[in-house]
Amino acid sequence: MKYMCRTCKKKCDDIIEHLMTVHKFSKTTIESQLKANPNSFNHAFEKLE
Ligand SMILES: [Zn+2]
């Protein structure tokens, strides 16, 4: 599964990896957001076939 980030228009195949490397999110931040809402980042990424 590939995703395109709506923020920077780059493709990636791992949303968490992308958020950490490109957008400098910390893993702790991402994990706590996902725990609160597993769909937290879905709106920010477009699924590509
Ligand atoms: Zn991005």
Tab-separated table of C-alpha atoms and ligand atoms in Angstrom:
chain	number	residue	atom	x	y	z
A	1	MET	CA	0.000	0.000	0.000
A	2	LYS	CA	1.302	3.419	-0.956
A	3	TYR	CA	0.184	6.736	0.404
A	4	MET	CA	0.526	10.312	-0.724
A	5	CYS	CA	0.908	12.941	1.950
A	6	ARG	CA	-1.548	15.790	1.364
A	7	THR	CA	0.717	18.190	3.221
A	8	CYS	CA	3.907	17.814	1.199
A	9	LYS	CA	2.600	15.802	-1.806
A	10	LYS	CA	5.241	13.134	-1.372
A	11	LYS	CA	4.627	9.433	-1.695
A	12	CYS	CA	5.500	6.991	1.021
A	13	ASP	CA	4.681	3.452	2.042
A	14	ASP	CA	4.872	3.989	5.782
A	15	ILE	CA	2.901	6.858	7.261
A	16	ILE	CA	4.643	6.778	10.623
A	17	GLU	CA	8.085	6.720	9.035
A	18	HIS	CA	7.097	9.626	6.794
A	19	LEU	CA	5.793	11.709	9.694
A	20	MET	CA	8.993	11.130	11.646
A	21	THR	CA	11.493	11.763	8.872
A	22	VAL	CA	9.779	14.456	6.797
A	23	HIS	CA	7.642	16.267	9.349
A	24	LYS	CA	9.836	15.668	12.400
A	25	PHE	CA	7.051	14.208	14.521
A	26	SER	CA	8.339	12.240	17.470
A	27	LYS	CA	7.397	8.600	17.675
A	28	THR	CA	5.852	9.250	21.103
A	29	THR	CA	3.581	11.941	19.667
A	30	ILE	CA	2.464	9.723	16.805
A	31	GLU	CA	1.827	6.741	19.040
A	32	SER	CA	-0.204	8.716	21.557
A	33	GLN	CA	-2.284	10.245	18.755
A	34	LEU	CA	-2.897	6.812	17.249
A	35	LYS	CA	-3.867	5.456	20.634
A	36	ALA	CA	-6.403	8.267	21.046
A	37	ASN	CA	-7.699	7.816	17.515
A	38	PRO	CA	-6.408	5.075	15.176
A	39	ASN	CA	-7.591	7.109	12.171
A	40	SER	CA	-5.757	10.260	13.233
A	41	PHE	CA	-3.633	10.519	10.129
A	42	ASN	CA	-5.965	9.003	7.537
A	43	HIS	CA	-7.284	12.373	6.398
A	44	ALA	CA	-3.733	13.617	5.856
A	45	PHE	CA	-2.798	10.782	3.497
A	46	GLU	CA	-4.372	9.660	0.271
A	47	LYS	CA	-4.245	5.958	-0.509
A	48	LEU	CA	-2.705	5.105	-3.863
A	49	GLU	CA	-3.284	1.851	-5.721
B	1	ZN	ZN	4.390	14.760	4.187
